[in-house]
Amino acid sequence: MSVISMKQLLEAGVHFGHQTRRWNPKMAEYIYTERNGIYIIDLQKSVVKVEEAYTAIKKVVSEGGTVLFVGTKKQAQDAIKSEAERCGMYYVNERWLGGMLTNFKTIKSRIDRLREIERMSTDGTFDVLPKKEVIKLKKEWEKLEKNLGGIKNMKKLPDIIFVVDPKKERICVQEAHALGIPLIGIADTNCDPEELDYVIPGNDDAIRAVKLIVSKMADAVIEANQGVQLTDTTEEASEADDVEDMEAAEMDDEESKEVNIDDSDLEEAFTE
């Protein structure tokens, strides 16, 4: 049985690329056609690439490895967090701190500090400290949790990394390359696919498209762990997604995409 269907990809808008004036020629092999100044991604190839990425993650996890999910752009933040938590893996969805991988020893010291403050909040330390000191500690805690909360249980470097938009996450990509950590990523038509070990050609700006692909990567982890799912996110409100998609569509012209293209014939075309 296929990991993902053409219909799922089409309905989520995975096929919408960027404006033709904003593209990377290296993505040419993944482009099906152009309509109204927008590149249309070849979903036949996307299906195959999702399968390859799914298999890669499943293999890593089945051998005891870990996955780091990375997506700091607005459209990816919620999906990265919820799906990583659902499958019990690590994530960065707020800000990529330089050295998160290449200077992991220092990052671990900040994680230790986060854990220390968490302990202080539960062991009664806060109760005996001056109010001003507690306020200061809580602010520090909030900042550390925001930036490091998704990796606070990560004891060592991840074995594979999944990124939404390698162009946006270029520092993460550079650090992964330096350390030889394999990369999987959603690559839109303005990205360089050569930066990734496993390319998933697709729309990295639409919330539904991102969520669909991220959820499949989380499913791979769950399957490798024999179906263990830590949180249930299958019934999240679709109305919230609708609102978020509308907000994303209202972003500036450089990041938004025209979605009023008549694509009713694309599913048939992709399967010809």
PDB file of C-alpha atoms in Angstrom:
ATOM      1  CA  MET A   1       0.000   0.000   0.000  1.00  0.00           C
ATOM      2  CA  SER A   2       1.293   3.454  -0.934  1.00  0.00           C
ATOM      3  CA  VAL A   3       2.398   5.769   1.855  1.00  0.00           C
ATOM      4  CA  ILE A   4       0.625   8.722   0.238  1.00  0.00           C
ATOM      5  CA  SER A   5      -1.753   9.173  -2.680  1.00  0.00           C
ATOM      6  CA  MET A   6      -1.805  11.624  -5.554  1.00  0.00           C
ATOM      7  CA  LYS A   7      -5.252  12.740  -4.399  1.00  0.00           C
ATOM      8  CA  GLN A   8      -3.984  13.598  -0.908  1.00  0.00           C
ATOM      9  CA  LEU A   9      -1.144  15.658  -2.332  1.00  0.00           C
ATOM     10  CA  LEU A  10      -3.427  17.448  -4.774  1.00  0.00           C
ATOM     11  CA  GLU A  11      -6.060  18.286  -2.163  1.00  0.00           C
ATOM     12  CA  ALA A  12      -3.388  19.688   0.172  1.00  0.00           C
ATOM     13  CA  GLY A  13      -1.969  21.905  -2.572  1.00  0.00           C
ATOM     14  CA  VAL A  14       1.441  20.244  -2.572  1.00  0.00           C
ATOM     15  CA  HIS A  15       1.692  20.865  -6.326  1.00  0.00           C
ATOM     16  CA  PHE A  16       1.801  24.674  -6.130  1.00  0.00           C
ATOM     17  CA  GLY A  17       5.336  25.941  -6.656  1.00  0.00           C
ATOM     18  CA  HIS A  18       6.626  29.502  -6.601  1.00  0.00           C
ATOM     19  CA  GLN A  19       6.280  32.170  -9.256  1.00  0.00           C
ATOM     20  CA  THR A  20       8.283  31.320 -12.357  1.00  0.00           C
ATOM     21  CA  ARG A  21      10.600  34.291 -11.807  1.00  0.00           C
ATOM     22  CA  ARG A  22      11.573  32.838  -8.437  1.00  0.00           C
ATOM     23  CA  TRP A  23      12.912  29.394  -9.127  1.00  0.00           C
ATOM     24  CA  ASN A  24      16.042  27.311  -8.928  1.00  0.00           C
ATOM     25  CA  PRO A  25      16.868  25.611 -12.262  1.00  0.00           C
ATOM     26  CA  LYS A  26      18.061  22.565 -10.323  1.00  0.00           C
ATOM     27  CA  MET A  27      14.394  21.867  -9.498  1.00  0.00           C
ATOM     28  CA  ALA A  28      13.506  21.608 -13.204  1.00  0.00           C
ATOM     29  CA  GLU A  29      13.212  17.813 -13.158  1.00  0.00           C
ATOM     30  CA  TYR A  30      10.484  18.040 -10.510  1.00  0.00           C
ATOM     31  CA  ILE A  31       8.366  20.619 -12.355  1.00  0.00           C
ATOM     32  CA  TYR A  32       5.383  19.369 -14.358  1.00  0.00           C
ATOM     33  CA  THR A  33       4.252  22.573 -16.039  1.00  0.00           C
ATOM     34  CA  GLU A  34       3.635  26.291 -15.582  1.00  0.00           C
ATOM     35  CA  ARG A  35       0.254  27.963 -15.142  1.00  0.00           C
ATOM     36  CA  ASN A  36      -0.506  31.656 -14.736  1.00  0.00           C
ATOM     37  CA  GLY A  37       3.078  32.402 -13.774  1.00  0.00           C
ATOM     38  CA  ILE A  38       3.229  29.628 -11.159  1.00  0.00           C
ATOM     39  CA  TYR A  39       5.219  26.428 -11.467  1.00  0.00           C
ATOM     40  CA  ILE A  40       3.265  23.212 -10.919  1.00  0.00           C
ATOM     41  CA  ILE A  41       5.225  20.441  -9.214  1.00  0.00           C
ATOM     42  CA  ASP A  42       5.081  16.922 -10.667  1.00  0.00           C
ATOM     43  CA  LEU A  43       3.153  14.984  -8.030  1.00  0.00           C
ATOM     44  CA  GLN A  44       4.071  11.638  -9.542  1.00  0.00           C
ATOM     45  CA  LYS A  45       7.634  12.376  -8.501  1.00  0.00           C
ATOM     46  CA  SER A  46       6.501  13.727  -5.134  1.00  0.00           C
ATOM     47  CA  VAL A  47       4.735  10.433  -4.368  1.00  0.00           C
ATOM     48  CA  VAL A  48       7.927   8.495  -5.107  1.00  0.00           C
ATOM     49  CA  LYS A  49      10.076  10.861  -3.057  1.00  0.00           C
ATOM     50  CA  VAL A  50       7.740  10.739  -0.046  1.00  0.00           C
ATOM     51  CA  GLU A  51       8.027   6.938  -0.190  1.00  0.00           C
ATOM     52  CA  GLU A  52      11.828   7.138  -0.268  1.00  0.00           C
ATOM     53  CA  ALA A  53      11.951   9.549   2.674  1.00  0.00           C
ATOM     54  CA  TYR A  54       9.462   7.433   4.624  1.00  0.00           C
ATOM     55  CA  THR A  55      11.602   4.335   4.091  1.00  0.00           C
ATOM     56  CA  ALA A  56      14.771   6.186   5.134  1.00  0.00           C
ATOM     57  CA  ILE A  57      13.248   7.404   8.403  1.00  0.00           C
ATOM     58  CA  LYS A  58      11.735   4.013   9.157  1.00  0.00           C
ATOM     59  CA  LYS A  59      15.123   2.338   8.666  1.00  0.00           C
ATOM     60  CA  VAL A  60      16.955   4.825  10.905  1.00  0.00           C
ATOM     61  CA  VAL A  61      14.413   4.534  13.721  1.00  0.00           C
ATOM     62  CA  SER A  62      14.126   0.743  13.493  1.00  0.00           C
ATOM     63  CA  GLU A  63      17.894   0.610  14.070  1.00  0.00           C
ATOM     64  CA  GLY A  64      17.587   2.724  17.211  1.00  0.00           C
ATOM     65  CA  GLY A  65      18.278   6.093  15.621  1.00  0.00           C
ATOM     66  CA  THR A  66      16.596   9.430  16.225  1.00  0.00           C
ATOM     67  CA  VAL A  67      14.998  12.070  14.014  1.00  0.00           C
ATOM     68  CA  LEU A  68      15.101  15.847  14.404  1.00  0.00           C
ATOM     69  CA  PHE A  69      12.189  17.733  12.820  1.00  0.00           C
ATOM     70  CA  VAL A  70      13.033  21.326  11.849  1.00  0.00           C
ATOM     71  CA  GLY A  71      10.666  24.013  10.600  1.00  0.00           C
ATOM     72  CA  THR A  72      10.820  27.561  11.928  1.00  0.00           C
ATOM     73  CA  LYS A  73       8.707  29.359   9.318  1.00  0.00           C
ATOM     74  CA  LYS A  74       5.209  30.268  10.470  1.00  0.00           C
ATOM     75  CA  GLN A  75       3.478  27.781   8.190  1.00  0.00           C
ATOM     76  CA  ALA A  76       5.491  24.869   9.595  1.00  0.00           C
ATOM     77  CA  GLN A  77       5.738  25.598  13.324  1.00  0.00           C
ATOM     78  CA  ASP A  78       2.558  23.918  14.557  1.00  0.00           C
ATOM     79  CA  ALA A  79       2.888  20.831  12.366  1.00  0.00           C
ATOM     80  CA  ILE A  80       6.539  20.322  13.310  1.00  0.00           C
ATOM     81  CA  LYS A  81       5.759  20.493  17.022  1.00  0.00           C
ATOM     82  CA  SER A  82       2.586  18.389  17.031  1.00  0.00           C
ATOM     83  CA  GLU A  83       3.897  15.660  14.725  1.00  0.00           C
ATOM     84  CA  ALA A  84       7.282  15.386  16.448  1.00  0.00           C
ATOM     85  CA  GLU A  85       5.516  15.069  19.795  1.00  0.00           C
ATOM     86  CA  ARG A  86       3.082  12.532  18.351  1.00  0.00           C
ATOM     87  CA  CYS A  87       5.898  10.237  17.272  1.00  0.00           C
ATOM     88  CA  GLY A  88       8.158  10.945  20.251  1.00  0.00           C
ATOM     89  CA  MET A  89      10.990  12.652  18.381  1.00  0.00           C
ATOM     90  CA  TYR A  90      12.767  15.989  18.704  1.00  0.00           C
ATOM     91  CA  TYR A  91      12.023  19.290  17.021  1.00  0.00           C
ATOM     92  CA  VAL A  92      13.064  22.901  16.500  1.00  0.00           C
ATOM     93  CA  ASN A  93      10.187  25.157  15.463  1.00  0.00           C
ATOM     94  CA  GLU A  94      10.972  28.610  16.822  1.00  0.00           C
ATOM     95  CA  ARG A  95      14.519  29.597  16.005  1.00  0.00           C
ATOM     96  CA  TRP A  96      17.586  27.720  14.865  1.00  0.00           C
ATOM     97  CA  LEU A  97      20.421  28.726  17.167  1.00  0.00           C
ATOM     98  CA  GLY A  98      23.780  28.689  15.427  1.00  0.00           C
ATOM     99  CA  GLY A  99      25.767  25.711  16.715  1.00  0.00           C
ATOM    100  CA  MET A 100      22.770  23.601  17.686  1.00  0.00           C
ATOM    101  CA  LEU A 101      24.529  20.708  15.990  1.00  0.00           C
ATOM    102  CA  THR A 102      28.145  21.764  15.535  1.00  0.00           C
ATOM    103  CA  ASN A 103      28.424  23.111  19.084  1.00  0.00           C
ATOM    104  CA  PHE A 104      26.068  20.655  20.740  1.00  0.00           C
ATOM    105  CA  LYS A 105      28.179  20.562  23.906  1.00  0.00           C
ATOM    106  CA  THR A 106      27.331  24.209  24.609  1.00  0.00           C
ATOM    107  CA  ILE A 107      23.694  23.681  23.664  1.00  0.00           C
ATOM    108  CA  LYS A 108      23.564  20.779  26.130  1.00  0.00           C
ATOM    109  CA  SER A 109      24.757  23.098  28.887  1.00  0.00           C
ATOM    110  CA  ARG A 110      21.796  25.378  28.161  1.00  0.00           C
ATOM    111  CA  ILE A 111      19.482  22.367  28.183  1.00  0.00           C
ATOM    112  CA  ASP A 112      20.916  21.422  31.573  1.00  0.00           C
ATOM    113  CA  ARG A 113      20.111  24.937  32.753  1.00  0.00           C
ATOM    114  CA  LEU A 114      16.544  24.557  31.480  1.00  0.00           C
ATOM    115  CA  ARG A 115      16.175  21.314  33.400  1.00  0.00           C
ATOM    116  CA  GLU A 116      17.662  22.915  36.510  1.00  0.00           C
ATOM    117  CA  ILE A 117      15.064  25.698  36.482  1.00  0.00           C
ATOM    118  CA  GLU A 118      12.304  23.158  35.875  1.00  0.00           C
ATOM    119  CA  ARG A 119      13.452  21.257  38.965  1.00  0.00           C
ATOM    120  CA  MET A 120      13.549  24.457  40.996  1.00  0.00           C
ATOM    121  CA  SER A 121       9.917  25.095  40.075  1.00  0.00           C
ATOM    122  CA  THR A 122       8.829  21.723  41.445  1.00  0.00           C
ATOM    123  CA  ASP A 123      11.124  21.085  44.424  1.00  0.00           C
ATOM    124  CA  GLY A 124      10.062  24.141  46.421  1.00  0.00           C
ATOM    125  CA  THR A 125      13.042  26.353  45.562  1.00  0.00           C
ATOM    126  CA  PHE A 126      10.795  29.010  44.041  1.00  0.00           C
ATOM    127  CA  ASP A 127       8.898  29.214  47.332  1.00  0.00           C
ATOM    128  CA  VAL A 128      11.951  30.337  49.311  1.00  0.00           C
ATOM    129  CA  LEU A 129      13.517  32.688  46.766  1.00  0.00           C
ATOM    130  CA  PRO A 130      12.788  36.432  46.620  1.00  0.00           C
ATOM    131  CA  LYS A 131       9.916  37.310  44.293  1.00  0.00           C
ATOM    132  CA  LYS A 132      12.178  39.299  41.941  1.00  0.00           C
ATOM    133  CA  GLU A 133      14.530  36.348  41.587  1.00  0.00           C
ATOM    134  CA  VAL A 134      11.635  34.015  40.790  1.00  0.00           C
ATOM    135  CA  ILE A 135      10.347  36.405  38.110  1.00  0.00           C
ATOM    136  CA  LYS A 136      13.829  36.554  36.584  1.00  0.00           C
ATOM    137  CA  LEU A 137      14.127  32.759  36.608  1.00  0.00           C
ATOM    138  CA  LYS A 138      10.705  32.338  35.032  1.00  0.00           C
ATOM    139  CA  LYS A 139      11.651  34.677  32.185  1.00  0.00           C
ATOM    140  CA  GLU A 140      14.849  32.708  31.614  1.00  0.00           C
ATOM    141  CA  TRP A 141      12.859  29.467  31.754  1.00  0.00           C
ATOM    142  CA  GLU A 142      10.355  30.739  29.193  1.00  0.00           C
ATOM    143  CA  LYS A 143      13.096  31.755  26.773  1.00  0.00           C
ATOM    144  CA  LEU A 144      14.985  28.474  27.133  1.00  0.00           C
ATOM    145  CA  GLU A 145      11.804  26.440  26.747  1.00  0.00           C
ATOM    146  CA  LYS A 146      10.841  28.361  23.628  1.00  0.00           C
ATOM    147  CA  ASN A 147      14.168  27.763  21.902  1.00  0.00           C
ATOM    148  CA  LEU A 148      15.229  24.409  23.341  1.00  0.00           C
ATOM    149  CA  GLY A 149      12.055  22.740  24.592  1.00  0.00           C
ATOM    150  CA  GLY A 150      11.816  20.491  21.554  1.00  0.00           C
ATOM    151  CA  ILE A 151      15.313  19.065  22.054  1.00  0.00           C
ATOM    152  CA  LYS A 152      15.595  19.042  25.851  1.00  0.00           C
ATOM    153  CA  ASN A 153      15.469  15.231  25.883  1.00  0.00           C
ATOM    154  CA  MET A 154      17.953  14.846  23.017  1.00  0.00           C
ATOM    155  CA  LYS A 155      21.050  13.239  24.545  1.00  0.00           C
ATOM    156  CA  LYS A 156      23.121  13.104  21.360  1.00  0.00           C
ATOM    157  CA  LEU A 157      23.112  14.383  17.800  1.00  0.00           C
ATOM    158  CA  PRO A 158      20.219  13.118  15.660  1.00  0.00           C
ATOM    159  CA  ASP A 159      20.804  10.371  13.109  1.00  0.00           C
ATOM    160  CA  ILE A 160      18.688  12.044  10.433  1.00  0.00           C
ATOM    161  CA  ILE A 161      17.070  15.478  10.066  1.00  0.00           C
ATOM    162  CA  PHE A 162      13.825  16.458   8.368  1.00  0.00           C
ATOM    163  CA  VAL A 163      13.512  20.115   7.331  1.00  0.00           C
ATOM    164  CA  VAL A 164      10.738  22.227   5.892  1.00  0.00           C
ATOM    165  CA  ASP A 165      12.318  24.616   3.381  1.00  0.00           C
ATOM    166  CA  PRO A 166      16.105  24.055   3.289  1.00  0.00           C
ATOM    167  CA  LYS A 167      16.522  27.607   1.987  1.00  0.00           C
ATOM    168  CA  LYS A 168      14.976  29.013   5.159  1.00  0.00           C
ATOM    169  CA  GLU A 169      16.857  26.519   7.354  1.00  0.00           C
ATOM    170  CA  ARG A 170      20.208  27.071   5.645  1.00  0.00           C
ATOM    171  CA  ILE A 171      22.212  27.182   8.890  1.00  0.00           C
ATOM    172  CA  CYS A 172      20.767  23.853   9.984  1.00  0.00           C
ATOM    173  CA  VAL A 173      21.554  22.425   6.543  1.00  0.00           C
ATOM    174  CA  GLN A 174      25.142  23.693   6.693  1.00  0.00           C
ATOM    175  CA  GLU A 175      25.678  22.200  10.150  1.00  0.00           C
ATOM    176  CA  ALA A 176      24.214  18.858   9.092  1.00  0.00           C
ATOM    177  CA  HIS A 177      26.539  18.787   6.077  1.00  0.00           C
ATOM    178  CA  ALA A 178      29.544  19.562   8.280  1.00  0.00           C
ATOM    179  CA  LEU A 179      28.694  16.633  10.543  1.00  0.00           C
ATOM    180  CA  GLY A 180      27.585  14.216   7.836  1.00  0.00           C
ATOM    181  CA  ILE A 181      24.015  13.937   9.131  1.00  0.00           C
ATOM    182  CA  PRO A 182      21.567  12.893   6.361  1.00  0.00           C
ATOM    183  CA  LEU A 183      18.898  15.437   5.433  1.00  0.00           C
ATOM    184  CA  ILE A 184      15.327  14.970   4.263  1.00  0.00           C
ATOM    185  CA  GLY A 185      13.417  18.049   3.197  1.00  0.00           C
ATOM    186  CA  ILE A 186      10.423  19.564   1.471  1.00  0.00           C
ATOM    187  CA  ALA A 187      11.938  21.442  -1.466  1.00  0.00           C
ATOM    188  CA  ASP A 188       9.846  24.051  -3.256  1.00  0.00           C
ATOM    189  CA  THR A 189      10.684  25.266  -6.757  1.00  0.00           C
ATOM    190  CA  ASN A 190      13.025  27.951  -5.379  1.00  0.00           C
ATOM    191  CA  CYS A 191      15.200  25.480  -3.434  1.00  0.00           C
ATOM    192  CA  ASP A 192      18.421  23.651  -4.257  1.00  0.00           C
ATOM    193  CA  PRO A 193      17.622  19.910  -4.132  1.00  0.00           C
ATOM    194  CA  GLU A 194      21.315  19.050  -4.085  1.00  0.00           C
ATOM    195  CA  GLU A 195      21.465  20.223  -0.468  1.00  0.00           C
ATOM    196  CA  LEU A 196      19.283  17.282   0.557  1.00  0.00           C
ATOM    197  CA  ASP A 197      19.927  13.565   0.686  1.00  0.00           C
ATOM    198  CA  TYR A 198      16.209  12.888   0.274  1.00  0.00           C
ATOM    199  CA  VAL A 199      14.244  15.500  -1.663  1.00  0.00           C
ATOM    200  CA  ILE A 200      10.468  15.812  -1.367  1.00  0.00           C
ATOM    201  CA  PRO A 201       9.402  18.241  -4.110  1.00  0.00           C
ATOM    202  CA  GLY A 202       6.435  20.189  -2.803  1.00  0.00           C
ATOM    203  CA  ASN A 203       4.810  23.377  -1.606  1.00  0.00           C
ATOM    204  CA  ASP A 204       6.565  24.497   1.580  1.00  0.00           C
ATOM    205  CA  ASP A 205       4.378  27.574   2.098  1.00  0.00           C
ATOM    206  CA  ALA A 206       0.867  26.133   2.537  1.00  0.00           C
ATOM    207  CA  ILE A 207       0.032  24.855   6.005  1.00  0.00           C
ATOM    208  CA  ARG A 208      -1.978  21.873   4.774  1.00  0.00           C
ATOM    209  CA  ALA A 209       0.748  20.778   2.371  1.00  0.00           C
ATOM    210  CA  VAL A 210       3.415  20.986   5.058  1.00  0.00           C
ATOM    211  CA  LYS A 211       1.249  19.245   7.643  1.00  0.00           C
ATOM    212  CA  LEU A 212       0.452  16.363   5.298  1.00  0.00           C
ATOM    213  CA  ILE A 213       4.088  15.616   4.506  1.00  0.00           C
ATOM    214  CA  VAL A 214       5.329  16.113   8.074  1.00  0.00           C
ATOM    215  CA  SER A 215       2.605  13.747   9.316  1.00  0.00           C
ATOM    216  CA  LYS A 216       3.815  11.050   6.924  1.00  0.00           C
ATOM    217  CA  MET A 217       7.343  11.365   8.258  1.00  0.00           C
ATOM    218  CA  ALA A 218       5.971  11.016  11.796  1.00  0.00           C
ATOM    219  CA  ASP A 219       4.006   7.967  10.660  1.00  0.00           C
ATOM    220  CA  ALA A 220       7.295   6.408   9.528  1.00  0.00           C
ATOM    221  CA  VAL A 221       8.695   6.817  13.048  1.00  0.00           C
ATOM    222  CA  ILE A 222       5.554   5.321  14.568  1.00  0.00           C
ATOM    223  CA  GLU A 223       5.618   2.346  12.207  1.00  0.00           C
ATOM    224  CA  ALA A 224       9.285   1.725  13.016  1.00  0.00           C
ATOM    225  CA  ASN A 225       8.376   1.762  16.709  1.00  0.00           C
ATOM    226  CA  GLN A 226       5.653  -0.806  16.069  1.00  0.00           C
ATOM    227  CA  GLY A 227       2.772   1.624  16.125  1.00  0.00           C
ATOM    228  CA  VAL A 228       3.568   3.519  19.327  1.00  0.00           C
ATOM    229  CA  GLN A 229       1.936   6.970  19.116  1.00  0.00           C
ATOM    230  CA  LEU A 230       2.449   9.350  22.012  1.00  0.00           C
ATOM    231  CA  THR A 231      -0.232  11.936  21.262  1.00  0.00           C
ATOM    232  CA  ASP A 232      -3.344  11.871  19.116  1.00  0.00           C
ATOM    233  CA  THR A 233      -3.418  14.723  16.637  1.00  0.00           C
ATOM    234  CA  THR A 234      -5.667  13.138  14.039  1.00  0.00           C
ATOM    235  CA  GLU A 235      -8.751  15.180  14.904  1.00  0.00           C
ATOM    236  CA  GLU A 236      -7.342  18.701  15.007  1.00  0.00           C
ATOM    237  CA  ALA A 237      -9.841  21.341  13.936  1.00  0.00           C
ATOM    238  CA  SER A 238      -9.841  21.772  10.179  1.00  0.00           C
ATOM    239  CA  GLU A 239     -11.348  25.223  10.636  1.00  0.00           C
ATOM    240  CA  ALA A 240      -8.128  26.331  12.334  1.00  0.00           C
ATOM    241  CA  ASP A 241      -6.178  25.113   9.312  1.00  0.00           C
ATOM    242  CA  ASP A 242      -8.488  27.116   7.044  1.00  0.00           C
ATOM    243  CA  VAL A 243      -7.837  30.297   9.023  1.00  0.00           C
ATOM    244  CA  GLU A 244      -4.076  29.694   9.056  1.00  0.00           C
ATOM    245  CA  ASP A 245      -4.010  29.018   5.309  1.00  0.00           C
ATOM    246  CA  MET A 246      -5.827  32.316   4.734  1.00  0.00           C
ATOM    247  CA  GLU A 247      -3.314  34.134   6.934  1.00  0.00           C
ATOM    248  CA  ALA A 248      -0.418  32.558   5.059  1.00  0.00           C
ATOM    249  CA  ALA A 249      -1.964  33.599   1.752  1.00  0.00           C
ATOM    250  CA  GLU A 250      -1.986  37.195   2.949  1.00  0.00           C
ATOM    251  CA  MET A 251       1.778  37.274   3.471  1.00  0.00           C
ATOM    252  CA  ASP A 252       3.905  39.525   1.242  1.00  0.00           C
ATOM    253  CA  ASP A 253       4.190  38.762  -2.464  1.00  0.00           C
ATOM    254  CA  GLU A 254       7.603  37.180  -2.072  1.00  0.00           C
ATOM    255  CA  GLU A 255       6.231  34.429   0.135  1.00  0.00           C
ATOM    256  CA  SER A 256       2.615  34.075  -1.002  1.00  0.00           C
ATOM    257  CA  LYS A 257       1.356  32.006  -3.919  1.00  0.00           C
ATOM    258  CA  GLU A 258      -1.547  32.329  -6.274  1.00  0.00           C
ATOM    259  CA  VAL A 259      -3.957  29.519  -5.515  1.00  0.00           C
ATOM    260  CA  ASN A 260      -6.735  30.485  -7.919  1.00  0.00           C
ATOM    261  CA  ILE A 261      -5.385  28.292 -10.703  1.00  0.00           C
ATOM    262  CA  ASP A 262      -7.800  25.867 -12.329  1.00  0.00           C
ATOM    263  CA  ASP A 263      -6.134  22.578 -11.437  1.00  0.00           C
ATOM    264  CA  SER A 264      -9.150  20.304 -11.853  1.00  0.00           C
ATOM    265  CA  ASP A 265      -7.449  18.344 -14.608  1.00  0.00           C
ATOM    266  CA  LEU A 266      -4.101  17.879 -12.902  1.00  0.00           C
ATOM    267  CA  GLU A 267      -4.823  14.607 -11.125  1.00  0.00           C
ATOM    268  CA  GLU A 268      -5.673  12.997 -14.446  1.00  0.00           C
ATOM    269  CA  ALA A 269      -2.693  14.623 -16.120  1.00  0.00           C
ATOM    270  CA  PHE A 270      -0.231  13.447 -13.481  1.00  0.00           C
ATOM    271  CA  THR A 271      -1.372   9.850 -13.921  1.00  0.00           C
ATOM    272  CA  GLU A 272      -1.269   9.778 -17.704  1.00  0.00           C
TER     273      GLU A 272
END
